[in-house]
PDB file of C-alpha atoms in Angstrom:
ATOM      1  CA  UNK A   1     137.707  32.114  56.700  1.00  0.00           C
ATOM      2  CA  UNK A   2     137.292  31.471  60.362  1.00  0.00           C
ATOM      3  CA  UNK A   3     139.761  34.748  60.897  1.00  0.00           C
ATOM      4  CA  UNK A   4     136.770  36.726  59.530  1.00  0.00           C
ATOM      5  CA  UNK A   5     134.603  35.068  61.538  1.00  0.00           C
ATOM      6  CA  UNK A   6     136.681  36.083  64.512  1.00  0.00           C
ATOM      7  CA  UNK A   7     137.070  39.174  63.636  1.00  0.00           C
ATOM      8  CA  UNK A   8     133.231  40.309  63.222  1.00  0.00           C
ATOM      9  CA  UNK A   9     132.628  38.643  66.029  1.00  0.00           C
ATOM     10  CA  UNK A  10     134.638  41.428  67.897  1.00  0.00           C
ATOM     11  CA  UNK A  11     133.271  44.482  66.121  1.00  0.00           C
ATOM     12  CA  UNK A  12     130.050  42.589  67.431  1.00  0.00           C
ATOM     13  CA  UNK A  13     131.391  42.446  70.747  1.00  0.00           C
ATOM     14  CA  UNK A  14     132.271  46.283  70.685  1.00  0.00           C
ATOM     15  CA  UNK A  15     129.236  47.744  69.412  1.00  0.00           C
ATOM     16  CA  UNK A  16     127.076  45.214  71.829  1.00  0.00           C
ATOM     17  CA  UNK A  17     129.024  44.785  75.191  1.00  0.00           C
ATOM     18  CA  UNK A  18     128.104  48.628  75.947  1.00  0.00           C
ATOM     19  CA  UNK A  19     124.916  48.413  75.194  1.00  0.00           C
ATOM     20  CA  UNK A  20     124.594  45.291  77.317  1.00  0.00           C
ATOM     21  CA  UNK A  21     126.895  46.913  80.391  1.00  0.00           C
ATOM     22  CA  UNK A  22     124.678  50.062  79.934  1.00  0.00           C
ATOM     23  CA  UNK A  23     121.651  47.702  81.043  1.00  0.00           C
ATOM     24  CA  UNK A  24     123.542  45.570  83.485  1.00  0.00           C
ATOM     25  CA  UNK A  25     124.740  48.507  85.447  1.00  0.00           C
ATOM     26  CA  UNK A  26     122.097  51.244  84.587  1.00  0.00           C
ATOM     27  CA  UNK A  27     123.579  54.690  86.201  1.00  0.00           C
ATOM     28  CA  UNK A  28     126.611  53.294  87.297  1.00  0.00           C
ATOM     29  CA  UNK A  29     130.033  54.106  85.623  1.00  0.00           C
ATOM     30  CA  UNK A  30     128.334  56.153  83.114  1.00  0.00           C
ATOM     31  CA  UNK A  31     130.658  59.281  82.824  1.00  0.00           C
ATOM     32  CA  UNK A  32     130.296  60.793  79.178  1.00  0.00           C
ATOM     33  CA  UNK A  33     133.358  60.411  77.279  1.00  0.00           C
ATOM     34  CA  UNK A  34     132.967  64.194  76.521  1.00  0.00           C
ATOM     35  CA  UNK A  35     132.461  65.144  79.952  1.00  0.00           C
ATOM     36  CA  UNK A  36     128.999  66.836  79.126  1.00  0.00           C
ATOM     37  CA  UNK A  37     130.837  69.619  76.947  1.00  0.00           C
ATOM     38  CA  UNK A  38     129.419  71.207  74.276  1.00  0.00           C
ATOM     39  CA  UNK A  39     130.751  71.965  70.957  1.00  0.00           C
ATOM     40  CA  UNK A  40     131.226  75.768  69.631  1.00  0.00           C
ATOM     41  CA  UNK A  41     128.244  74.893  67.392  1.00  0.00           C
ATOM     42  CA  UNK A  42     126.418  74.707  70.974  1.00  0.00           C
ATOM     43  CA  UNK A  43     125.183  70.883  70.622  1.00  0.00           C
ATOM     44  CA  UNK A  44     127.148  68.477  72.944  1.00  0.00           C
ATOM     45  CA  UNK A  45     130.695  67.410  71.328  1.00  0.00           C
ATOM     46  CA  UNK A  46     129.160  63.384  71.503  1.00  0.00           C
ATOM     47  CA  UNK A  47     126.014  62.759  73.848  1.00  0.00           C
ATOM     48  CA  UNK A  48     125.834  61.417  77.065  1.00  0.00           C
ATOM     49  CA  UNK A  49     124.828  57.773  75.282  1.00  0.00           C
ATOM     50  CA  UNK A  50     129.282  57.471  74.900  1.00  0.00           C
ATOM     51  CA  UNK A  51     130.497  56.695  78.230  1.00  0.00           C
ATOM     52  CA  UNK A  52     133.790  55.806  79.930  1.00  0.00           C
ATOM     53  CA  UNK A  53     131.927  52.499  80.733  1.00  0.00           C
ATOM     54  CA  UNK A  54     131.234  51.338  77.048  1.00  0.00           C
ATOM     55  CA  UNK A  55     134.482  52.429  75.990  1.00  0.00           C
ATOM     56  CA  UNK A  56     135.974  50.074  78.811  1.00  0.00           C
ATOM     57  CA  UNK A  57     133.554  47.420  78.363  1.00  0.00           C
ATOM     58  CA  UNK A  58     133.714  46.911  74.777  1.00  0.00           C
ATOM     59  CA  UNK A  59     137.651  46.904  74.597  1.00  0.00           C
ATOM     60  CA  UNK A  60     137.727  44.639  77.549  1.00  0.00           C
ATOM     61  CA  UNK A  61     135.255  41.993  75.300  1.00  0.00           C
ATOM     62  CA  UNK A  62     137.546  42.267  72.466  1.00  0.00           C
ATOM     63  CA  UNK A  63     140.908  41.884  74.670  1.00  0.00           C
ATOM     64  CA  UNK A  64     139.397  38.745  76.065  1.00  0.00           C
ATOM     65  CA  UNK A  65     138.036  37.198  72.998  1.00  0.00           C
ATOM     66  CA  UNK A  66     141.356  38.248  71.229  1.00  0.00           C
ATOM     67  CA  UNK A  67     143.369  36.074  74.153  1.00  0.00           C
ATOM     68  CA  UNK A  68     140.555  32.981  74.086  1.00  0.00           C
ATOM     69  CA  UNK A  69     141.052  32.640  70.582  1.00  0.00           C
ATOM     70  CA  UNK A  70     144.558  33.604  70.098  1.00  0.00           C
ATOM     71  CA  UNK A  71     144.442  36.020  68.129  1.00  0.00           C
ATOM     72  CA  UNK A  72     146.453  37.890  70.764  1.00  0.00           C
ATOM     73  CA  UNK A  73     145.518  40.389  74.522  1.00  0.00           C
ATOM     74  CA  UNK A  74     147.271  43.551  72.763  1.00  0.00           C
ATOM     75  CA  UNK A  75     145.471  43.299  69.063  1.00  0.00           C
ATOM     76  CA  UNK A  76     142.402  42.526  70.644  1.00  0.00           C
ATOM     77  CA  UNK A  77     142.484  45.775  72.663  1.00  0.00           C
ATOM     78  CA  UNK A  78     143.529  47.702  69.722  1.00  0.00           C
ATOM     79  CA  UNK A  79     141.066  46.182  67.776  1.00  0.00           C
ATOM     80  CA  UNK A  80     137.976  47.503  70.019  1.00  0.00           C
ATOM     81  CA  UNK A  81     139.526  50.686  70.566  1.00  0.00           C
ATOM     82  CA  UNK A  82     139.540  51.385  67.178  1.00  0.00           C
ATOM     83  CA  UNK A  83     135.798  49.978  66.793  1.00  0.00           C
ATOM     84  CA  UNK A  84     134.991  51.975  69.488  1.00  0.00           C
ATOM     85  CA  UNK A  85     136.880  55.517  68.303  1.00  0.00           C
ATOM     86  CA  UNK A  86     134.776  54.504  64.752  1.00  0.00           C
ATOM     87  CA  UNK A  87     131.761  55.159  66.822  1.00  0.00           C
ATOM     88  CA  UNK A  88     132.701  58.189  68.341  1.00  0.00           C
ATOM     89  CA  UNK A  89     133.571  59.963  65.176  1.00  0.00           C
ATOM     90  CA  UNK A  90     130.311  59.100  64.065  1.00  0.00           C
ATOM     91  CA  UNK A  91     128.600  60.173  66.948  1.00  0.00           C
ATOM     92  CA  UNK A  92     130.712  63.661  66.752  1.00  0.00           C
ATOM     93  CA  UNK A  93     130.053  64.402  62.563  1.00  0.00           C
ATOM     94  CA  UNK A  94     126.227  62.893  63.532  1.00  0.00           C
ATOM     95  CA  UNK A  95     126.199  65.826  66.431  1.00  0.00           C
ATOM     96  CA  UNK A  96     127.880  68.303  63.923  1.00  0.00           C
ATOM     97  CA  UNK A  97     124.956  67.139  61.613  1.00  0.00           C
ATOM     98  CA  UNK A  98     122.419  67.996  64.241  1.00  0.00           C
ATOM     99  CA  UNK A  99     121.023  64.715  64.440  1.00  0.00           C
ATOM    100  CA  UNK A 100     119.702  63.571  67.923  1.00  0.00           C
ATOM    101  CA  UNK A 101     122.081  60.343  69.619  1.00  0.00           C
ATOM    102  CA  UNK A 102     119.052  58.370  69.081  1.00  0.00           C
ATOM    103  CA  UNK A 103     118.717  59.510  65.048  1.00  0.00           C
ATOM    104  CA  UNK A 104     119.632  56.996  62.291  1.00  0.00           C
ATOM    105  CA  UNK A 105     122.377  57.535  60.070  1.00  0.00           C
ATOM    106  CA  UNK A 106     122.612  54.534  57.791  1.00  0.00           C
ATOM    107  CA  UNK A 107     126.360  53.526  57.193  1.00  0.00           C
ATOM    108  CA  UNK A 108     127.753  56.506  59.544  1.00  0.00           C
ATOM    109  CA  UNK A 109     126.360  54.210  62.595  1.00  0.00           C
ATOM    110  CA  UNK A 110     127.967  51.015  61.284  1.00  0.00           C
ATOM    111  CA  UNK A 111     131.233  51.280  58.635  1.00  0.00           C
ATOM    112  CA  UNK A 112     133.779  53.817  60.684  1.00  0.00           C
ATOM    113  CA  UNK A 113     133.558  51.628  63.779  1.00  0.00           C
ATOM    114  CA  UNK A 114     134.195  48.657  61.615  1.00  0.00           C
ATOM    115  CA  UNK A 115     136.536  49.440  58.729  1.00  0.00           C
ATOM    116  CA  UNK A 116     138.880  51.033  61.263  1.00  0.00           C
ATOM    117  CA  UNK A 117     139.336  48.673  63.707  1.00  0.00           C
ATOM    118  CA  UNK A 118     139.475  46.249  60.208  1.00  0.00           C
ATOM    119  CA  UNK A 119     142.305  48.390  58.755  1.00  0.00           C
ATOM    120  CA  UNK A 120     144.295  47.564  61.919  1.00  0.00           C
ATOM    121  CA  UNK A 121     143.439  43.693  61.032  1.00  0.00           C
ATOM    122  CA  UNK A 122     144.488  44.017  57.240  1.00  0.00           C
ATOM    123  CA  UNK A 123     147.444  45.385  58.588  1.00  0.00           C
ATOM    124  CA  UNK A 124     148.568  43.254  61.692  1.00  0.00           C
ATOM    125  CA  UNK A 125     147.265  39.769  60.080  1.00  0.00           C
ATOM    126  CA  UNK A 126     148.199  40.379  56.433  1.00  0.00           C
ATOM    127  CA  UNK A 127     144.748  40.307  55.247  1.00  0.00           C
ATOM    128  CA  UNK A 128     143.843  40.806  51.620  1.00  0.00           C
ATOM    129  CA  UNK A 129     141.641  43.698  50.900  1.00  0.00           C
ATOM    130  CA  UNK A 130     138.517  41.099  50.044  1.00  0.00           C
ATOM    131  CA  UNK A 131     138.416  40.165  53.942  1.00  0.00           C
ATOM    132  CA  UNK A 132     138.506  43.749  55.020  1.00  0.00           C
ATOM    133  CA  UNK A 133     135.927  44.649  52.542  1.00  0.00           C
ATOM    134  CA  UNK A 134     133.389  41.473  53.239  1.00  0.00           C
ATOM    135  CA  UNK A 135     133.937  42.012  57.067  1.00  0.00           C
ATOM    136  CA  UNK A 136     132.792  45.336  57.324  1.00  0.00           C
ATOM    137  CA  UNK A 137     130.015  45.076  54.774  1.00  0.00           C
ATOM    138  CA  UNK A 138     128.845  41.820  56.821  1.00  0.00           C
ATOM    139  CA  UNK A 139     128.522  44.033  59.922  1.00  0.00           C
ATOM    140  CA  UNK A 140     127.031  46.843  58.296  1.00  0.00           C
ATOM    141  CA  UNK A 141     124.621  44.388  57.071  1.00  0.00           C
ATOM    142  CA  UNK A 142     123.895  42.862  60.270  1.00  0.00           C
ATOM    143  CA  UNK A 143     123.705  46.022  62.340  1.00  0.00           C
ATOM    144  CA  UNK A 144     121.100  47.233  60.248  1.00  0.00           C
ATOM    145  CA  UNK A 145     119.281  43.926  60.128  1.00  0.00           C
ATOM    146  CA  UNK A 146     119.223  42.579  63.998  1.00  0.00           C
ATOM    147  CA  UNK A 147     119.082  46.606  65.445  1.00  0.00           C
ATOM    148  CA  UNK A 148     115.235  46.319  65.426  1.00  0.00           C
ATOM    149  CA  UNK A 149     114.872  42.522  66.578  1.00  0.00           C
ATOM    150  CA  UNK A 150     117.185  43.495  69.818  1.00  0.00           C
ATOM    151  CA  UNK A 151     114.994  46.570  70.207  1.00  0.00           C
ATOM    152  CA  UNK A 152     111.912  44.387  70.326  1.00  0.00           C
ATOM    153  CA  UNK A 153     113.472  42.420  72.666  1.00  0.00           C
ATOM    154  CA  UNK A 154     114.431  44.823  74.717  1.00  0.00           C
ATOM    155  CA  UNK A 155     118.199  44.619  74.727  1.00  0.00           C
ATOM    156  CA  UNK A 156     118.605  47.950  72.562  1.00  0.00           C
ATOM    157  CA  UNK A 157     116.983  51.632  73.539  1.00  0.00           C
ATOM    158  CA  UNK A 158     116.195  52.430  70.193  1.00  0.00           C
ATOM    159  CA  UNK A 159     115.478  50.862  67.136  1.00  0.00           C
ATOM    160  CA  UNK A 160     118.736  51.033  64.659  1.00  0.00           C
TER     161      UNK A 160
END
């Protein structure tokens, strides 16, 4: 049980240490992952909203949470790399889509940057399929639910 707890907690920590580095540091450190390159379909590849920054700053969370609980430095990084790479793909198919950064895309925002940084879990702590499956519905959940309280406060730029 607390092992699930743990491990949302770090999907939390790499879907919301971005957002909060992208406030902290405003401008700064905010190279598109992309590079500003468009796609052949003539919309950009991701959007200038994934940067080197949150890519850095929400595997760094993870990696340190991963250590202070002992769940282990190199998981940890793996683990919010993978959240993180969920995110991109989602932003990519959402630009294929041609849906706006800023559009919502219920489930394609939330499950790929949680059930694969999960699969690496099930597979690295011998989780049953029931964790995996609880963990990433829990975030989904979440995401969707807090999104427009940390928009009214301020803390997110839009409201999903």
């Amino acid at each position: 049980m607390l092992i699930s707890i743990e491990l949302l907690v770090m999907l939390v920590l790499a879907n919301g240490v971005p957002v909060l580095a992208a406030r902290l540091f405003g401008r700064r450190w905010s190279a598109p992952v992309d590079g500003g390159r468009l796609w052949r379909d003539g919309r950009p590849v991701l959007g200038r909203s994934k940067t080197w920054r949150g890519v850095v700053s929400g595997a760094l969370a993870c990696c340190l949470f991963a250590w202070i609980t002992g769940i282990g430095v190199v998981f940890g990084l793996a683990f919010g790399l993978l959240g993180l790479t969920g995110d991109i793909i989602s932003s990519f198919i959402k630009r294929r889509a041609g849906l706006a950064s800023s559009a919502r895309a219920l489930g394609l925002d939330q499950i790929p940057e949680a059930l694969l940084p999960m699969l690496l879990a099930w597979l690295w702590l011998d989780l049953g399929w029931l964790i995996v499956a609880v963990v990433v519905v829990l975030f989904t959940v979440s995401n969707i639910l807090l999104s427009p309280i940390l928009y009214r406060l301020g803390i997110r730029h839009q409201p999903h």
